[in-house]
Short mmCIF file of C-alpha atoms in Angstrom, two decimals:
data_model
loop_
_atom_site.label_atom_id
_atom_site.label_comp_id
_atom_site.label_asym_id
_atom_site.label_seq_id
_atom_site.Cartn_x
_atom_site.Cartn_y
_atom_site.Cartn_z
CA MET D 1 143.04 -50.90 -13.42
CA GLY D 2 142.53 -54.64 -13.39
CA SER D 3 144.52 -56.74 -10.96
CA THR D 4 147.19 -54.16 -10.34
CA GLY D 5 144.94 -51.87 -8.34
CA GLU D 6 144.02 -48.23 -8.39
CA GLY D 7 145.81 -45.25 -9.87
CA LEU D 8 146.06 -41.87 -8.23
CA GLY D 9 142.67 -40.55 -9.32
CA ARG D 10 141.10 -43.93 -8.80
CA ARG D 11 141.56 -43.51 -5.07
CA ASP D 12 139.44 -40.36 -5.27
CA LEU D 13 136.74 -42.44 -6.92
CA ILE D 14 136.99 -45.08 -4.22
CA LYS D 15 136.67 -42.47 -1.48
CA ARG D 16 133.59 -41.08 -3.18
CA SER D 17 132.13 -44.57 -3.62
CA ALA D 18 132.69 -45.16 0.07
CA ALA D 19 130.80 -41.98 0.85
CA LEU D 20 127.92 -43.26 -1.26
CA GLY D 21 127.94 -46.55 0.63
CA LEU D 22 128.91 -48.48 -2.50
CA ILE D 23 131.93 -50.04 -0.83
CA THR D 24 132.98 -50.67 2.74
CA VAL D 25 135.82 -48.95 4.53
CA PRO D 26 137.72 -49.93 7.69
CA THR D 27 135.70 -49.42 10.82
CA MET D 28 136.49 -46.82 13.44
CA SER D 29 137.57 -49.53 15.87
CA PHE D 30 140.93 -49.74 14.15
CA LEU D 31 141.22 -45.99 13.70
CA SER D 32 140.53 -45.45 17.37
CA ALA D 33 143.06 -48.11 18.31
CA CYS D 34 145.52 -46.60 15.89
CA ALA D 35 145.15 -43.20 17.50
CA SER D 36 145.68 -44.65 20.94
CA GLY D 37 149.30 -45.49 20.31
CA GLY D 38 150.41 -48.77 21.83
CA GLU D 39 153.61 -50.25 23.14
CA GLU D 40 156.94 -48.51 22.72
CA SER D 41 158.88 -49.53 19.63
CA THR D 42 161.97 -51.64 19.92
CA LYS D 43 165.25 -49.79 20.15
CA GLY D 44 166.51 -48.64 16.77
CA PRO D 45 170.12 -48.51 15.54
CA ASP D 46 172.59 -46.18 17.16
CA LYS D 47 172.68 -42.84 15.38
CA ALA D 48 175.75 -41.65 13.50
CA PRO D 49 177.11 -38.11 13.96
CA VAL D 50 174.99 -35.46 12.25
CA THR D 51 176.81 -33.75 9.37
CA LYS D 52 175.79 -31.71 6.33
CA GLU D 53 176.03 -34.90 4.25
CA ASN D 54 174.18 -36.93 6.90
CA PRO D 55 171.71 -34.43 8.42
CA PHE D 56 169.67 -37.07 10.29
CA GLY D 57 172.56 -39.19 11.58
CA VAL D 58 171.80 -42.37 9.61
CA ALA D 59 173.76 -45.30 11.05
CA LYS D 60 175.60 -47.57 8.62
CA GLY D 61 174.40 -51.16 8.50
CA GLY D 62 170.94 -50.67 9.98
CA LYS D 63 167.65 -52.07 8.71
CA LEU D 64 165.10 -50.05 6.74
CA ASP D 65 161.47 -51.19 6.76
CA ILE D 66 159.36 -49.86 3.87
CA VAL D 67 155.70 -50.47 2.98
CA VAL D 68 154.44 -49.21 -0.39
CA PHE D 69 150.92 -49.08 -1.83
CA LYS D 70 151.14 -51.32 -4.90
CA GLY D 71 148.49 -49.71 -7.06
CA GLY D 72 148.54 -47.78 -10.30
CA PHE D 73 152.26 -47.07 -10.06
CA GLY D 74 153.28 -50.61 -9.09
CA ASP D 75 156.27 -50.84 -6.72
CA ASP D 76 159.27 -51.42 -8.98
CA TYR D 77 160.30 -47.79 -8.50
CA ALA D 78 160.49 -48.32 -4.72
CA LYS D 79 162.64 -51.43 -5.14
CA ALA D 80 165.04 -49.39 -7.30
CA TRP D 81 165.13 -46.68 -4.63
CA GLU D 82 165.82 -49.21 -1.88
CA ALA D 83 168.71 -50.77 -3.82
CA ALA D 84 170.27 -47.32 -4.27
CA PHE D 85 169.76 -46.47 -0.59
CA ASP D 86 171.23 -49.75 0.65
CA LYS D 87 174.28 -49.31 -1.59
CA LYS D 88 174.92 -45.80 -0.25
CA TRP D 89 174.21 -46.38 3.45
CA GLY D 90 175.01 -50.06 3.92
CA THR D 91 171.46 -50.67 5.12
CA THR D 92 169.31 -53.74 4.53
CA SER D 93 165.86 -52.84 3.22
CA GLU D 94 162.76 -54.90 3.93
CA HIS D 95 160.10 -54.21 1.28
CA LEU D 96 156.37 -54.87 1.26
CA GLY D 97 154.22 -53.87 -1.72
CA THR D 98 150.52 -54.23 -0.93
CA GLN D 99 147.07 -52.75 -1.45
CA GLU D 100 146.08 -53.75 2.11
CA ILE D 101 147.69 -50.81 3.91
CA THR D 102 145.26 -50.75 6.83
CA ALA D 103 145.11 -54.52 7.25
CA LYS D 104 148.88 -54.95 7.16
CA LEU D 105 149.76 -51.94 9.32
CA GLN D 106 146.93 -51.89 11.88
CA PRO D 107 148.61 -54.31 14.30
CA ARG D 108 152.00 -52.69 13.81
CA PHE D 109 150.85 -49.15 14.63
CA ASN D 110 148.83 -50.49 17.56
CA ALA D 111 151.89 -52.32 18.93
CA GLY D 112 154.15 -49.29 18.48
CA ASN D 113 156.23 -51.13 15.87
CA PRO D 114 155.42 -49.34 12.59
CA PRO D 115 157.59 -49.37 9.44
CA ASP D 116 160.17 -46.62 8.82
CA VAL D 117 158.54 -45.33 5.61
CA VAL D 118 154.95 -45.84 4.41
CA ASP D 119 153.28 -44.92 1.12
CA ASP D 120 149.91 -44.42 2.81
CA ALA D 121 147.60 -44.55 -0.18
CA GLY D 122 144.81 -46.55 -1.79
CA ALA D 123 141.32 -47.60 -0.77
CA GLN D 124 142.68 -48.94 2.52
CA GLN D 125 144.71 -45.87 3.37
CA ILE D 126 145.09 -45.19 7.09
CA LYS D 127 143.48 -41.77 7.51
CA LEU D 128 146.19 -39.19 8.05
CA ASP D 129 144.11 -37.00 10.37
CA VAL D 130 143.60 -39.98 12.71
CA LEU D 131 147.34 -40.71 12.77
CA VAL D 132 148.06 -37.03 13.45
CA LYS D 133 145.59 -36.89 16.36
CA GLY D 134 147.23 -39.97 17.86
CA GLY D 135 150.72 -38.44 17.64
CA GLN D 136 151.73 -41.25 15.27
CA LEU D 137 153.47 -39.20 12.55
CA ALA D 138 156.92 -37.67 12.57
CA ASP D 139 157.19 -33.96 11.81
CA LEU D 140 158.89 -33.83 8.41
CA ALA D 141 159.98 -30.18 8.65
CA SER D 142 163.56 -31.39 9.15
CA VAL D 143 163.43 -32.98 5.68
CA LEU D 144 162.29 -29.68 4.16
CA ASP D 145 165.10 -27.78 5.90
CA ALA D 146 167.83 -30.31 5.04
CA PRO D 147 170.26 -29.58 2.17
CA SER D 148 169.09 -30.73 -1.26
CA LEU D 149 171.11 -33.67 -2.57
CA ASP D 150 171.27 -31.99 -5.98
CA ASP D 151 172.40 -28.59 -4.70
CA PRO D 152 173.48 -28.49 -1.03
CA SER D 153 173.31 -24.67 -1.11
CA LYS D 154 169.52 -25.04 -1.36
CA LYS D 155 167.08 -26.45 1.18
CA VAL D 156 164.88 -29.33 0.04
CA ARG D 157 161.79 -27.13 0.44
CA ASP D 158 163.12 -24.77 -2.25
CA THR D 159 163.19 -27.59 -4.82
CA LEU D 160 159.49 -28.51 -4.52
CA ILE D 161 156.57 -27.47 -6.69
CA ALA D 162 154.39 -24.83 -5.02
CA GLY D 163 151.62 -26.23 -2.84
CA THR D 164 153.42 -29.44 -1.86
CA VAL D 165 154.10 -28.34 1.70
CA GLU D 166 150.60 -26.91 2.25
CA GLN D 167 148.99 -30.09 1.00
CA GLY D 168 150.94 -32.26 3.45
CA THR D 169 150.42 -30.00 6.48
CA GLN D 170 147.93 -30.90 9.22
CA GLY D 171 147.51 -29.07 12.49
CA GLY D 172 150.40 -26.78 11.59
CA LYS D 173 152.85 -29.68 11.06
CA PHE D 174 154.22 -31.02 7.78
CA VAL D 175 153.49 -34.72 8.18
CA ALA D 176 152.95 -36.14 4.67
CA LEU D 177 155.02 -35.85 1.52
CA ASN D 178 152.54 -35.96 -1.38
CA TYR D 179 155.00 -37.14 -3.98
CA VAL D 180 153.21 -37.67 -7.30
CA TYR D 181 152.38 -34.60 -9.39
CA THR D 182 149.31 -35.19 -11.53
CA VAL D 183 148.10 -33.05 -14.41
CA PHE D 184 144.49 -33.22 -15.57
CA GLY D 185 142.98 -32.58 -18.98
CA LEU D 186 142.24 -34.29 -22.29
CA TRP D 187 144.30 -36.97 -24.06
CA TYR D 188 144.59 -37.99 -27.70
CA SER D 189 146.60 -40.25 -30.00
CA GLY D 190 149.38 -38.48 -31.89
CA LYS D 191 149.29 -41.29 -34.45
CA LEU D 192 145.54 -40.91 -35.11
CA PHE D 193 145.79 -37.12 -35.42
CA LYS D 194 148.73 -37.39 -37.82
CA GLU D 195 146.92 -39.97 -39.98
CA LYS D 196 143.75 -37.86 -40.12
CA GLY D 197 145.55 -34.53 -40.55
CA TRP D 198 143.94 -33.10 -37.41
CA THR D 199 145.54 -30.33 -35.36
CA ALA D 200 145.31 -30.39 -31.56
CA PRO D 201 142.66 -27.76 -30.71
CA LYS D 202 143.29 -24.72 -28.51
CA THR D 203 139.75 -23.29 -28.51
CA TRP D 204 136.44 -24.99 -27.78
CA ASP D 205 135.20 -24.27 -31.31
CA GLU D 206 138.31 -26.02 -32.69
CA PHE D 207 137.66 -28.91 -30.30
CA LEU D 208 134.09 -29.30 -31.57
CA ALA D 209 135.39 -29.16 -35.15
CA VAL D 210 137.79 -32.08 -34.53
CA CYS D 211 135.02 -34.04 -32.80
CA THR D 212 132.79 -33.42 -35.84
CA LYS D 213 135.50 -34.61 -38.25
CA ALA D 214 135.94 -37.69 -36.07
CA LYS D 215 132.21 -38.43 -36.25
CA GLU D 216 132.31 -38.07 -40.05
CA ALA D 217 135.15 -40.60 -40.08
CA GLY D 218 133.07 -43.07 -38.06
CA ILE D 219 134.94 -42.34 -34.81
CA GLY D 220 133.56 -40.92 -31.55
CA GLY D 221 134.59 -37.38 -30.76
CA LEU D 222 134.77 -37.52 -26.96
CA ALA D 223 134.87 -40.69 -24.87
CA HIS D 224 134.34 -40.36 -21.12
CA GLN D 225 134.23 -42.79 -18.23
CA GLY D 226 130.44 -42.72 -18.02
CA LYS D 227 129.98 -44.77 -14.85
CA PHE D 228 132.39 -42.42 -13.06
CA PRO D 229 131.34 -38.80 -13.77
CA TYR D 230 134.39 -37.68 -11.77
CA TYR D 231 136.19 -37.60 -15.14
CA ILE D 232 133.78 -35.46 -17.16
CA ASN D 233 133.85 -33.04 -14.21
CA VAL D 234 137.53 -32.51 -15.02
CA VAL D 235 136.37 -30.90 -18.27
CA ILE D 236 133.44 -28.97 -16.76
CA MET D 237 135.35 -27.63 -13.76
CA ASP D 238 138.46 -26.79 -15.81
CA LEU D 239 136.32 -24.83 -18.26
CA ILE D 240 134.83 -22.87 -15.33
CA ALA D 241 138.28 -22.06 -13.90
CA LYS D 242 139.78 -21.11 -17.25
CA LYS D 243 136.86 -18.94 -18.37
CA GLY D 244 136.08 -17.34 -15.01
CA GLY D 245 139.63 -17.24 -13.65
CA LEU D 246 140.88 -18.25 -10.22
CA GLU D 247 138.14 -16.21 -8.55
CA ALA D 248 135.50 -18.48 -10.09
CA MET D 249 137.35 -21.53 -8.78
CA LYS D 250 137.78 -20.05 -5.28
CA ALA D 251 134.09 -19.10 -5.15
CA ILE D 252 133.23 -22.79 -5.48
CA ASP D 253 135.77 -23.91 -2.86
CA ASN D 254 134.61 -21.13 -0.53
CA LEU D 255 130.94 -22.13 -0.98
CA GLU D 256 129.83 -18.73 -2.20
CA PRO D 257 126.07 -18.23 -2.76
CA ASN D 258 126.82 -17.36 -6.40
CA ALA D 259 129.45 -20.08 -6.97
CA PHE D 260 127.32 -21.59 -9.75
CA GLU D 261 124.06 -19.64 -9.95
CA GLY D 262 124.79 -16.14 -11.13
CA ASN D 263 128.21 -17.22 -12.44
CA PRO D 264 128.23 -16.80 -16.26
CA ALA D 265 131.45 -18.84 -16.55
CA ALA D 266 129.78 -21.85 -14.92
CA LEU D 267 126.76 -21.81 -17.23
CA ALA D 268 128.98 -21.33 -20.31
CA ALA D 269 131.12 -24.32 -19.27
CA VAL D 270 128.16 -26.65 -18.75
CA GLU D 271 126.51 -25.53 -21.99
CA ALA D 272 129.77 -26.18 -23.87
CA VAL D 273 130.00 -29.76 -22.62
CA TYR D 274 126.28 -30.30 -23.25
CA GLU D 275 126.77 -29.20 -26.86
CA VAL D 276 129.03 -32.24 -27.36
CA VAL D 277 126.14 -34.43 -26.18
CA GLU D 278 123.45 -32.63 -28.20
CA LYS D 279 125.44 -32.82 -31.44
CA GLY D 280 126.00 -36.55 -31.02
CA LEU D 281 129.76 -36.14 -30.69
CA LEU D 282 130.18 -38.57 -27.80
CA MET D 283 131.62 -42.00 -28.48
CA PRO D 284 128.56 -44.28 -28.75
CA GLY D 285 127.91 -46.14 -25.50
CA THR D 286 130.45 -44.20 -23.46
CA ASN D 287 127.84 -43.14 -20.87
CA GLY D 288 127.45 -46.75 -19.76
CA LEU D 289 131.13 -47.69 -19.56
CA THR D 290 133.61 -47.93 -16.67
CA HIS D 291 136.89 -46.03 -16.74
CA THR D 292 138.89 -48.96 -18.13
CA GLU D 293 136.24 -49.85 -20.73
CA SER D 294 136.11 -46.29 -22.10
CA GLN D 295 139.88 -45.90 -22.00
CA THR D 296 140.43 -49.20 -23.80
CA ALA D 297 137.96 -48.22 -26.54
CA TRP D 298 139.88 -44.94 -26.89
CA ASN D 299 143.12 -46.93 -27.15
CA GLN D 300 141.44 -48.82 -30.01
CA TYR D 301 140.96 -45.51 -31.89
CA LYS D 302 137.20 -45.48 -31.27
CA ALA D 303 137.31 -41.89 -30.00
CA ALA D 304 139.47 -38.82 -30.57
CA PHE D 305 139.63 -37.54 -26.98
CA ILE D 306 139.23 -38.75 -23.40
CA PRO D 307 139.55 -36.81 -20.10
CA SER D 308 141.84 -38.10 -17.33
CA GLY D 309 144.76 -37.42 -15.04
CA SER D 310 148.35 -38.26 -15.98
CA TRP D 311 148.13 -41.71 -14.36
CA LEU D 312 146.33 -42.72 -17.59
CA GLU D 313 149.43 -43.87 -19.47
CA ASN D 314 150.65 -46.21 -16.75
CA GLU D 315 147.13 -47.52 -16.15
CA GLN D 316 146.64 -48.33 -19.85
CA LEU D 317 150.10 -49.76 -20.61
CA LYS D 318 148.81 -53.20 -21.61
CA GLN D 319 145.97 -51.79 -23.72
CA THR D 320 147.94 -49.10 -25.56
CA PRO D 321 149.34 -49.94 -29.02
CA GLU D 322 153.11 -49.42 -29.22
CA ASP D 323 152.77 -46.64 -31.84
CA PHE D 324 149.71 -44.94 -30.24
CA ASP D 325 151.79 -41.85 -29.29
CA MET D 326 149.73 -40.69 -26.29
CA LYS D 327 149.48 -36.90 -25.97
CA PHE D 328 148.19 -34.54 -23.26
CA LEU D 329 146.00 -31.55 -24.13
CA PRO D 330 145.00 -28.75 -21.74
CA VAL D 331 141.23 -28.23 -21.80
CA PRO D 332 140.60 -25.88 -24.79
CA LEU D 333 139.38 -22.35 -24.17
CA LEU D 334 135.92 -20.88 -24.34
CA ALA D 335 135.65 -17.36 -25.75
CA ASP D 336 136.85 -14.55 -23.44
CA SER D 337 138.60 -16.88 -21.00
CA LYS D 338 140.64 -15.28 -18.23
CA LEU D 339 143.30 -18.01 -18.04
CA PRO D 340 145.48 -18.94 -21.03
CA PHE D 341 145.16 -22.17 -23.01
CA GLU D 342 148.36 -23.49 -21.38
CA ALA D 343 146.83 -23.27 -17.87
CA ILE D 344 146.27 -26.73 -16.35
CA ARG D 345 144.82 -28.28 -13.25
CA ALA D 346 147.68 -29.95 -11.37
CA ASN D 347 148.19 -31.18 -7.83
CA ALA D 348 150.18 -33.54 -5.64
CA GLY D 349 149.06 -36.90 -4.27
CA GLU D 350 150.37 -40.24 -2.96
CA PRO D 351 151.31 -39.35 0.65
CA PHE D 352 154.53 -40.81 2.06
CA ILE D 353 154.93 -40.72 5.86
CA VAL D 354 157.52 -41.55 8.51
CA PRO D 355 155.90 -42.90 11.71
CA GLU D 356 156.95 -41.18 14.95
CA LYS D 357 157.80 -44.56 16.48
CA ALA D 358 159.76 -45.88 13.49
CA ALA D 359 162.67 -48.06 14.63
CA ASN D 360 165.02 -46.34 12.19
CA LYS D 361 163.48 -42.89 11.91
CA ALA D 362 166.76 -41.28 10.82
CA ALA D 363 166.94 -43.56 7.79
CA GLY D 364 163.26 -42.95 7.07
CA LEU D 365 163.83 -39.19 6.95
CA GLU D 366 166.92 -39.63 4.77
CA PHE D 367 164.90 -41.88 2.45
CA LEU D 368 162.38 -39.06 1.92
CA ARG D 369 165.20 -36.58 1.29
CA SER D 370 166.57 -38.99 -1.34
CA MET D 371 163.12 -39.25 -2.95
CA LEU D 372 163.34 -35.51 -3.53
CA SER D 373 166.54 -35.76 -5.57
CA ARG D 374 166.50 -35.56 -9.35
CA GLU D 375 168.01 -39.06 -9.54
CA TRP D 376 165.17 -40.72 -7.60
CA SER D 377 162.53 -38.50 -9.22
CA SER D 378 163.80 -39.65 -12.62
CA ILE D 379 163.65 -43.30 -11.50
CA PHE D 380 160.00 -42.76 -10.59
CA ALA D 381 159.22 -41.08 -13.92
CA GLN D 382 160.74 -44.01 -15.79
CA GLN D 383 159.31 -46.83 -13.68
CA ALA D 384 155.85 -45.38 -12.91
CA ASN D 385 155.35 -43.13 -15.96
CA SER D 386 154.38 -40.16 -13.80
CA LEU D 387 155.85 -36.89 -12.55
CA THR D 388 156.89 -35.95 -9.02
CA VAL D 389 156.73 -32.74 -6.97
CA VAL D 390 160.43 -32.03 -7.59
CA LYS D 391 160.86 -28.97 -9.82
CA ASP D 392 162.54 -30.02 -13.09
CA GLY D 393 162.71 -33.43 -11.44
CA VAL D 394 163.33 -35.47 -14.59
CA ASP D 395 166.79 -35.69 -16.15
CA PRO D 396 166.29 -34.44 -19.74
CA LYS D 397 168.63 -37.19 -21.00
CA ILE D 398 166.19 -39.87 -19.82
CA LYS D 399 163.76 -41.19 -22.43
CA LEU D 400 160.18 -41.16 -21.18
CA ARG D 401 157.05 -42.71 -22.64
CA PRO D 402 155.12 -40.31 -24.93
CA GLY D 403 152.30 -39.47 -22.52
CA THR D 404 154.67 -38.77 -19.63
CA GLN D 405 156.92 -36.65 -21.86
CA SER D 406 153.85 -34.77 -23.04
CA ALA D 407 152.85 -34.10 -19.42
CA VAL D 408 156.37 -32.83 -18.63
CA GLU D 409 156.12 -30.40 -21.54
CA ALA D 410 152.64 -29.27 -20.46
CA VAL D 411 153.89 -28.46 -16.94
CA LYS D 412 156.75 -26.40 -18.42
CA SER D 413 154.40 -24.57 -20.77
CA ALA D 414 151.95 -23.82 -17.96
CA GLY D 415 154.62 -22.25 -15.76
CA SER D 416 152.81 -20.52 -12.91
CA ASN D 417 149.43 -21.03 -14.59
CA THR D 418 148.40 -24.09 -12.61
CA PHE D 419 145.32 -24.37 -10.46
CA GLY D 420 143.51 -26.90 -8.31
CA TYR D 421 140.15 -27.27 -6.58
CA LEU D 422 139.92 -28.16 -2.89
CA TYR D 423 136.17 -28.82 -2.51
CA THR D 424 136.74 -32.44 -3.59
CA GLU D 425 138.75 -33.01 -0.39
CA TRP D 426 136.88 -30.64 1.89
CA TYR D 427 133.30 -31.59 0.95
CA SER D 428 133.03 -35.13 -0.42
CA GLU D 429 129.21 -35.14 -0.34
CA MET D 430 129.06 -31.94 -2.40
CA ASP D 431 131.51 -33.45 -4.87
CA ILE D 432 129.34 -36.56 -5.28
CA GLU D 433 126.19 -34.49 -5.80
CA ILE D 434 127.89 -32.48 -8.55
CA GLN D 435 129.10 -35.71 -10.15
CA ASN D 436 125.56 -37.08 -10.05
CA ALA D 437 124.28 -33.94 -11.80
CA SER D 438 126.92 -34.43 -14.50
CA ASN D 439 125.81 -38.02 -14.96
CA GLU D 440 122.25 -36.80 -15.62
CA LEU D 441 123.52 -34.07 -17.95
CA MET D 442 125.58 -36.44 -20.11
CA ALA D 443 122.56 -38.76 -20.43
CA GLN D 444 120.40 -35.75 -21.49
CA ARG D 445 118.07 -36.29 -18.55
CA ILE D 446 118.66 -32.70 -17.38
CA GLN D 447 119.57 -29.43 -19.13
CA PRO D 448 122.53 -27.15 -18.25
CA LYS D 449 120.41 -24.75 -16.16
CA GLU D 450 119.17 -27.66 -14.03
CA TRP D 451 122.81 -28.79 -13.58
CA ILE D 452 123.64 -25.29 -12.29
CA LYS D 453 120.68 -25.40 -9.91
CA ARG D 454 121.74 -28.81 -8.51
CA ALA D 455 125.39 -27.80 -8.18
CA GLN D 456 124.44 -24.63 -6.30
CA ALA D 457 122.14 -26.63 -4.00
CA ALA D 458 125.10 -28.89 -3.19
CA VAL D 459 127.21 -25.80 -2.37
CA ASP D 460 124.49 -24.30 -0.18
CA LYS D 461 124.09 -27.59 1.68
CA ALA D 462 127.85 -27.83 2.31
CA ALA D 463 127.90 -24.22 3.56
CA LYS D 464 125.67 -25.27 6.48
CA ASP D 465 128.36 -27.65 7.75
CA PRO D 466 129.90 -26.11 10.93
CA ASN D 467 133.36 -27.15 9.70
CA ALA D 468 132.98 -25.09 6.53
CA LYS D 469 134.06 -21.94 8.36
CA ASN D 470 137.53 -23.48 8.83
CA ASN D 471 138.07 -23.97 5.09
CA LYS D 472 138.74 -20.72 3.30
CA ARG D 473 140.86 -19.88 0.28
CA SER D 474 142.28 -16.39 0.07
#
């Protein structure tokens, strides 16, 4: 991402790097101190009467203290939100955009003087479970049950994409609003495809055919972020879910003894990706490149496809030619797949929290309610080139960049056919071991059956963790 920091999926990579010991993370001394609480916060503004229009009793003329992770999405969207909020409520917003969430907020949480709203994301995220154990987070159920700003006859919770509430719930309490809705799959240049007369593939055979035509034209078929096999796993794991159906995905999350071994969908998926390698359809050198190096080469028309999440467009703004026409493509289907082509992996991220000891908690809660309006969701889509968890959250009259518009259309086409793995969050060591197997596969150091064996060994190892019994998908 360069100097601007990490995008949504990049934080997953950082967490996994931390688990491998490749980077350092904040020590437990802070986390323990954070959980211990601290002094009482200073007295906040007097509350106004609670009404349907003002469900939290926001006082006019108070201060609002907001800290935002300034990573892949920047923080211009938050500044636009704050200006709108101040105009409506007569508040004065104090804004801090930073990547140093832990460093900046450690002393404030410890002293009982936290901000009113925090975008708690990035490599230096304060761990949510630690804040929950320390009683540091406000219960956001009141936001969910408040009237929607777009339609007061509806509750806010009824305007959110399915899974948002579950993802932000810890210990039975809704404590984090995961705001950014990311779709995962393949990406291509509409301009390149138009010039070459290629049609976006819907089946894996059609995908291989386009990759072959690309190779004949002196272009790589598939680029991938070789030094971060997280990305090629998007393709492998999506193929498994789409061919084997949701049961195949749940078997992996639930650490079943046949999650990979004895699962025909898993072997078919790995063999399909390996065929790209065997036929020489990878962009030359892609195995040795970082995410930004591969993505920039793809932006230079050196490859037809690249896998990523929908943060890609915003991350590559400076490297993308103006007429590139970025397009999203669901992972094409293997034969006899149980899910349709339109099915996509999609989930929420970027957790926003309101601290329990916020000086102006009422305004913090109202700020989150405002974030879940179509107006603010559209501001985010325009400023950060990404979607939010608000259903139909982008005003159709607003012009979006091509990749973002393509993602909006993909979400509509998918309808209820969205899915998402949980093992990446539940079992980080297992995730890393599967990534490592994919790294060996793409370099042709192992064959598909060996990949299956290693992936199953990672599952079996995770199943021995005593905490595994608490993580079950129905």
